[in-house]
Structure formats: structure tokens, C-alpha cells
Amino acid sequence: MVSGDSSDSRPAATALTRLEISSDVLWAVDINTGIAALATGLLLNHGQPVAYLTGRTIHQASTTYRGEGKTDARDAFMIADQARIRRDVSMLRPGDDIALDLRLLTARRLDVVHDRTRQINRLRAQLLEFFPALEGALDLTKKGPVILLTAYQTPVRRMGVRRLETWLRNRKVQRAGALAAAAVEAAQAQMTALHGEELGAELVGRLARSVAAHNDEAAELDARIEARFRQHRDAEIILRPRRYHRGLQRALYLSTQVSIFFCPVSKAYYDRKRKEGKEHKQAVIALARRRVNVLWAMIRDHGPFQTVPVAGA
């Protein structure tokens, strides 16, 4: 068994030479993105089994190992040992093109959302410095107020509500009338002009245009994610009703209770939860959740459930 943690940046091609010693190898990693993507991809392309243990799993298990110093060798040993003894380890599989595209698109969307949040915070701080009344009247997490600020900052004081409303409607802003009225009222309520207001207004406009650009990219990414996901063969299966379904809950709960008596794997999981201090109902719900994960894996892999024999049994 060979393991690797996120700090090990050696190419997997070098590690593959270890197969000359033994072909019976299980690879184990505690990270499957970033620096580990190339290594895991190369291993999977060579038909090698790769087990994935989350960083949280390894952290929780670290208290059961001797020694407190954190080293690469100690981490690698724990990853390998946990992959050897655990029966709930997830195995990485070569992802299809749709899954890969979705991972890239969602990662990019997350970056855009984080960048947009930072820009909104800067925009709010800039407004508070020169135009606090206007900042208090506008919800900068919404598209309309941001569009307004891309063109109008201090000049909004001299605009009538109807003129500003027309400008907003031409840019397809919802509830343009209410937004225009609130903006003009707030701007007129601040009678004092501060030094540096002209430059502040310029910076507000620049920040607002940046936020608007992030809004546009997030909307574009949402559309692409939706369209790409719809192309997946299991899209309709995954898009089950999201509302609370009492009948489905009852079916899962009852089937889980029955499985405790007829399925050794379910019985072992239930017993483990009871030993952890959970009551009967809590343990059954935890097992039901685990069985949902198994059902999902069967749909994902297009295969029936197979019991993994326990070592030494």
C-alpha cells in the first residue's frame, strides 16, 4: 500500500515504478484536487485503484497514533494505515467529461462569488466615507443598485425621480420606480459635500462596474452549469423533488430498520453508532442516510450493491 499527502509533490510517474516490486497496490491520498490532481489522474489512467480519505478523517484518526509531531512520513503512514483497516473508504474513479466540466465551472463560479463579495465590501466602505445616506438606502447585493452606481453617484442629487426611473427601466432594472425614489431621497438628505467627494464618486463608479461585471459572469456560469448538467445521463434522476417527502422518509426509515436484522453491514454500522452514544432513533437515521449514499453510488456506478468481506472473518 502506498499513500501520499498534500505536501508530497513528487510526480506519480516516479511512484508508478514501485509496481515493479508488487502489482497488488492500493494507492491512498487525503486530497484529490490541486497539487494531487495530476498524480491521481495519472494513476487512474494506468488502471490503479486510488482510495480517498478526507483530511478531517485523517485528523480525527491521528489521535489514535503514537507521537505528536507532524511530519510527512507520519502523515503518509496514517493515510496508508487508515486505507488498510477502514471499510468505508471512498475510491476515486476516472470522471466523465461532464463531471470534469462541472467541477471546473463550479470552481470558477466560487472564485467569482468570492471576488464579488470583496468588491461589494470595498464599494460599501467607499460609499460610507463620502455618501453614507446613499449607502444606507441601497442593497448592494442586488443588481439594480449596483447598475445605478455605475453611472450615478453624486449627480443623483440633481436628478428627478422620473428621469432616473426611466434610465433604470431602459437597463431592465426591476422595481425601477421604488429604487429611483429611494436613491434620490437619500442623496438629497445629505446636504454636506465632503472634500474628496469627486474622486470618491469616481472610485464608487469604478467599483460598481467591477461588481456588475462579476454579476454578469456569475449569471453566465450559472447558465453553463445548468446546461452542462442537463446533458448528464442521470440528470433527471438526480433532480428529485426537493420538498420534504413524508412517504419517502417513512420508506427509508422502515427499510433501514429491517436491514439491521438482515444485513450484516447495516447491523455493524448501527451497532457502531449505538456505541458512540446515539439513541436507537438517531442511529437508524444515521444508517438511513448512509444507505442513501449507497443508493447514489449504485446509480453513479451503474452497478449492484456488493458486500466487502471483513478482514479476518
Coordinates of C-alpha atoms in Angstrom, one line a residue:
M1 CA 0.0 0.0 0.0
V2 CA 1.3 3.4 -0.9
S3 CA 0.0 6.7 0.5
G4 CA 0.5 10.4 -0.1
D5 CA -0.5 13.6 1.5
S6 CA -0.9 17.1 0.1
S7 CA 2.7 18.1 0.8
D8 CA 4.1 15.4 -1.3
S9 CA 4.7 16.9 -4.7
R10 CA 6.8 14.1 -6.3
P11 CA 5.5 13.1 -9.7
A12 CA 3.3 10.0 -9.8
A13 CA 5.3 8.7 -12.7
T14 CA 8.2 8.0 -10.3
A15 CA 5.9 6.3 -7.9
L16 CA 4.5 4.1 -10.6
T17 CA 7.9 2.4 -10.8
R18 CA 7.1 0.8 -7.5
L19 CA 4.7 -1.5 -9.3
E20 CA 7.8 -3.5 -10.4
I21 CA 8.0 -4.7 -6.8
S22 CA 4.4 -5.7 -6.5
S23 CA 1.3 -5.4 -8.7
D24 CA -1.0 -5.6 -5.7
V25 CA -1.0 -2.0 -4.7
L26 CA -3.7 0.3 -3.2
W27 CA -2.9 4.0 -3.5
A28 CA -4.3 6.3 -0.9
V29 CA -4.5 10.1 -0.8
D30 CA -6.0 12.7 1.5
I31 CA -6.6 15.3 -1.2
N32 CA -7.9 14.9 -4.7
T33 CA -7.7 18.4 -6.2
G34 CA -4.9 21.0 -6.8
I35 CA -1.5 19.5 -6.5
A36 CA -2.8 16.0 -6.3
A37 CA -4.9 16.2 -9.5
L38 CA -2.1 15.3 -11.8
A39 CA -0.9 12.4 -9.6
T40 CA -4.3 10.8 -9.1
G41 CA -5.2 11.4 -12.8
L42 CA -2.1 9.5 -13.9
L43 CA -2.7 6.7 -11.5
L44 CA -6.3 6.3 -12.6
N45 CA -5.3 6.4 -16.3
H46 CA -3.0 3.5 -15.6
G47 CA -5.8 1.5 -14.0
Q48 CA -4.6 1.8 -10.5
P49 CA -7.0 1.8 -7.5
V50 CA -6.9 5.1 -5.6
A51 CA -8.6 5.4 -2.2
Y52 CA -9.5 8.9 -0.9
L53 CA -9.7 9.8 2.8
T54 CA -10.7 13.3 3.7
G55 CA -8.4 15.5 5.7
R56 CA -11.0 15.5 8.5
T57 CA -10.9 11.7 8.7
I58 CA -7.1 11.6 9.0
H59 CA -7.2 14.4 11.6
Q60 CA -9.7 12.5 13.8
A61 CA -7.7 9.3 13.4
S62 CA -4.4 11.0 14.3
T63 CA -5.2 10.9 18.0
T64 CA -5.0 7.1 18.0
Y65 CA -1.4 7.1 16.7
R66 CA 1.7 7.4 18.9
G67 CA 3.7 10.6 18.6
E68 CA 2.6 14.2 18.3
G69 CA 5.0 15.7 15.8
K70 CA 3.5 16.3 12.4
T71 CA 5.8 15.0 9.6
D72 CA 5.3 13.9 6.1
A73 CA 6.3 10.3 7.0
R74 CA 3.9 10.2 9.9
D75 CA 1.0 11.6 7.8
A76 CA 1.8 9.1 5.0
F77 CA 1.8 6.2 7.5
M78 CA -1.6 7.2 8.9
I79 CA -3.2 7.6 5.5
A80 CA -1.9 4.2 4.4
D81 CA -2.9 2.5 7.7
Q82 CA -6.4 4.0 7.6
A83 CA -6.9 2.9 4.0
R84 CA -5.9 -0.6 5.0
I85 CA -8.2 -1.0 8.0
R86 CA -11.3 1.1 7.1
R87 CA -14.2 -0.4 5.2
D88 CA -15.9 3.0 4.4
V89 CA -13.1 4.4 2.2
S90 CA -14.2 6.1 -1.0
M91 CA -12.5 5.0 -4.2
L92 CA -11.6 7.6 -6.8
R93 CA -12.8 6.8 -10.3
P94 CA -12.0 8.4 -13.7
G95 CA -14.5 11.2 -14.1
D96 CA -16.5 11.6 -17.2
D97 CA -16.2 14.8 -19.3
I98 CA -19.4 16.2 -17.9
A99 CA -18.3 15.8 -14.3
L100 CA -15.0 17.3 -15.0
D101 CA -16.5 20.3 -16.8
L102 CA -18.9 20.8 -13.9
R103 CA -16.1 20.8 -11.4
L104 CA -14.2 23.4 -13.4
L105 CA -17.2 25.6 -13.8
T106 CA -18.3 25.4 -10.2
A107 CA -14.8 26.2 -9.0
R108 CA -14.7 29.2 -11.2
R109 CA -18.1 30.4 -10.0
L110 CA -16.9 30.1 -6.4
D111 CA -13.9 32.3 -7.2
V112 CA -16.2 34.9 -8.9
V113 CA -18.6 35.0 -6.0
H114 CA -15.7 35.5 -3.5
D115 CA -14.2 38.3 -5.7
R116 CA -17.7 39.9 -6.0
T117 CA -18.1 39.8 -2.2
R118 CA -14.8 41.6 -1.7
Q119 CA -15.7 44.2 -4.3
I120 CA -19.1 44.8 -2.7
N121 CA -17.4 45.3 0.7
R122 CA -15.0 47.9 -0.8
L123 CA -17.9 49.6 -2.6
R124 CA -19.8 49.9 0.7
A125 CA -16.8 51.2 2.5
Q126 CA -16.2 53.8 -0.2
L127 CA -19.8 55.0 0.0
L128 CA -19.7 55.2 3.8
E129 CA -16.8 57.5 3.5
F130 CA -18.4 60.1 1.3
F131 CA -22.1 59.2 0.8
P132 CA -23.4 57.4 4.0
A133 CA -27.0 58.3 3.3
L134 CA -26.9 56.6 -0.1
E135 CA -25.1 53.6 1.2
G136 CA -27.8 53.1 3.8
A137 CA -30.6 53.2 1.2
L138 CA -29.1 50.8 -1.3
D139 CA -28.9 47.0 -1.0
L140 CA -25.6 46.4 -2.9
T141 CA -26.2 42.6 -3.1
K142 CA -28.9 43.3 -5.7
K143 CA -28.4 44.1 -9.3
G144 CA -30.4 47.3 -9.6
P145 CA -28.5 49.5 -7.0
V146 CA -25.2 48.3 -8.5
I147 CA -26.3 49.3 -12.0
L148 CA -27.4 52.7 -10.7
L149 CA -24.0 53.4 -9.1
T150 CA -22.1 52.5 -12.3
A151 CA -23.3 55.9 -13.8
Y152 CA -24.8 58.0 -11.0
Q153 CA -23.1 58.8 -7.6
T154 CA -23.1 62.5 -6.6
P155 CA -25.2 63.6 -9.7
V156 CA -28.1 61.6 -8.3
R157 CA -28.9 64.6 -6.1
R158 CA -29.7 66.7 -9.0
M159 CA -31.9 64.1 -10.9
G160 CA -35.6 63.8 -10.6
V161 CA -37.2 60.5 -9.7
R162 CA -38.9 60.1 -13.1
R163 CA -35.7 60.7 -15.1
L164 CA -33.7 58.2 -13.0
E165 CA -36.6 55.7 -13.2
T166 CA -36.6 55.9 -17.0
W167 CA -32.8 55.4 -17.1
L168 CA -33.1 52.3 -14.9
R169 CA -36.0 50.8 -16.8
N170 CA -34.0 51.1 -20.1
R171 CA -31.5 48.8 -18.4
K172 CA -34.1 46.3 -17.4
V173 CA -33.8 47.0 -13.6
Q174 CA -36.8 45.6 -11.7
R175 CA -38.8 47.9 -9.4
A176 CA -37.1 50.9 -11.0
G177 CA -39.5 53.4 -9.6
A178 CA -39.0 52.4 -6.0
L179 CA -35.2 52.3 -6.4
A180 CA -35.1 55.7 -8.1
A181 CA -37.3 57.3 -5.3
A182 CA -35.1 55.8 -2.5
A183 CA -31.9 56.8 -4.2
V184 CA -32.9 60.4 -4.8
E185 CA -34.4 60.8 -1.3
A186 CA -31.2 59.5 0.3
A187 CA -29.0 61.7 -1.8
Q188 CA -30.9 64.8 -1.2
A189 CA -31.0 64.1 2.6
Q190 CA -27.2 64.5 2.7
M191 CA -26.7 68.3 2.4
T192 CA -23.0 68.5 3.2
A193 CA -20.4 67.9 0.4
L194 CA -17.2 66.5 1.7
H195 CA -13.6 67.1 0.5
G196 CA -12.6 64.4 -2.0
E197 CA -16.2 63.7 -2.9
E198 CA -15.5 64.0 -6.7
L199 CA -12.7 61.4 -6.6
G200 CA -14.8 59.2 -4.2
A201 CA -17.6 59.3 -6.7
E202 CA -15.2 58.2 -9.5
L203 CA -14.0 55.3 -7.4
V204 CA -17.5 54.3 -6.5
G205 CA -18.4 54.1 -10.2
R206 CA -15.3 52.0 -10.9
L207 CA -16.1 49.6 -8.1
A208 CA -19.8 49.3 -9.1
R209 CA -18.8 48.5 -12.7
S210 CA -16.5 45.7 -11.3
V211 CA -19.3 44.3 -9.2
A212 CA -21.6 44.4 -12.3
A213 CA -19.1 42.5 -14.3
H214 CA -18.9 39.8 -11.6
N215 CA -22.7 39.6 -11.6
D216 CA -22.7 39.1 -15.4
E217 CA -20.0 36.4 -15.2
A218 CA -21.8 34.6 -12.3
A219 CA -25.1 34.6 -14.3
E220 CA -23.2 33.2 -17.4
L221 CA -21.6 30.5 -15.3
D222 CA -25.0 29.5 -13.8
A223 CA -26.4 29.1 -17.3
R224 CA -23.5 27.0 -18.4
I225 CA -23.6 24.8 -15.3
E226 CA -27.3 24.2 -15.7
A227 CA -27.0 23.4 -19.4
R228 CA -24.0 21.1 -18.9
F229 CA -25.6 19.3 -16.0
R230 CA -28.7 18.7 -18.1
Q231 CA -26.6 16.7 -20.5
H232 CA -25.6 14.1 -17.9
R233 CA -27.3 10.8 -18.3
D234 CA -28.5 10.8 -14.7
A235 CA -29.7 14.4 -14.6
E236 CA -33.4 13.6 -14.3
I237 CA -32.7 11.0 -11.6
I238 CA -30.6 13.5 -9.5
L239 CA -33.3 16.2 -9.8
R240 CA -35.7 14.6 -7.4
P241 CA -38.3 16.6 -5.5
R242 CA -36.5 18.9 -3.1
R243 CA -39.5 19.3 -0.8
Y244 CA -39.9 17.3 2.4
H245 CA -41.5 14.0 1.4
R246 CA -43.0 12.2 4.3
G247 CA -43.7 9.0 2.4
L248 CA -40.1 8.7 1.2
Q249 CA -38.8 9.4 4.7
R250 CA -41.0 6.6 6.1
A251 CA -40.0 4.2 3.4
L252 CA -36.3 4.8 4.1
Y253 CA -36.7 4.6 7.9
L254 CA -38.7 1.3 7.8
S255 CA -36.4 -0.3 5.3
T256 CA -33.4 0.8 7.4
Q257 CA -34.9 -0.8 10.5
V258 CA -35.4 -4.1 8.6
S259 CA -31.8 -4.0 7.2
I260 CA -30.5 -4.1 10.8
F261 CA -31.8 -7.7 11.1
F262 CA -30.9 -9.0 7.7
C263 CA -27.8 -7.1 6.5
P264 CA -24.5 -7.6 8.5
V265 CA -23.0 -4.4 7.1
S266 CA -26.0 -2.4 8.3
K267 CA -26.1 -4.1 11.6
A268 CA -22.4 -3.3 12.2
Y269 CA -22.9 0.4 11.3
Y270 CA -25.9 0.6 13.6
D271 CA -24.0 -1.0 16.5
R272 CA -21.1 1.4 16.0
K273 CA -23.5 4.4 16.2
R274 CA -25.1 3.0 19.4
K275 CA -21.6 2.6 20.9
E276 CA -20.9 6.2 20.1
G277 CA -23.8 7.1 22.4
K278 CA -26.6 7.6 19.9
E279 CA -30.1 6.6 20.8
H280 CA -32.0 4.0 18.6
K281 CA -33.8 6.6 16.5
Q282 CA -30.6 8.6 15.9
A283 CA -28.7 5.5 14.9
V284 CA -31.4 4.4 12.5
I285 CA -31.5 7.9 10.9
A286 CA -27.7 7.9 10.5
L287 CA -27.9 4.4 8.9
A288 CA -30.7 5.6 6.6
R289 CA -28.5 8.5 5.5
R290 CA -25.7 6.1 4.8
R291 CA -28.0 3.8 2.8
V292 CA -29.0 6.8 0.6
N293 CA -25.3 7.4 -0.1
V294 CA -25.0 3.7 -1.2
L295 CA -28.0 4.1 -3.4
W296 CA -26.5 7.2 -5.0
A297 CA -23.2 5.3 -5.6
M298 CA -25.1 2.5 -7.3
I299 CA -26.8 5.0 -9.6
R300 CA -23.4 6.7 -10.2
D301 CA -21.5 3.5 -11.0
H302 CA -24.4 1.6 -12.7
G303 CA -23.8 -1.5 -10.6
P304 CA -25.5 -3.5 -7.8
F305 CA -24.5 -3.4 -4.2
Q306 CA -21.6 -5.7 -3.3
T307 CA -20.7 -6.6 0.3
V308 CA -17.0 -6.1 1.1
P309 CA -15.8 -9.0 3.3
V310 CA -14.4 -8.0 6.7
A311 CA -10.7 -8.8 7.2
G312 CA -10.2 -11.9 9.3
A313 CA -13.8 -13.0 9.0

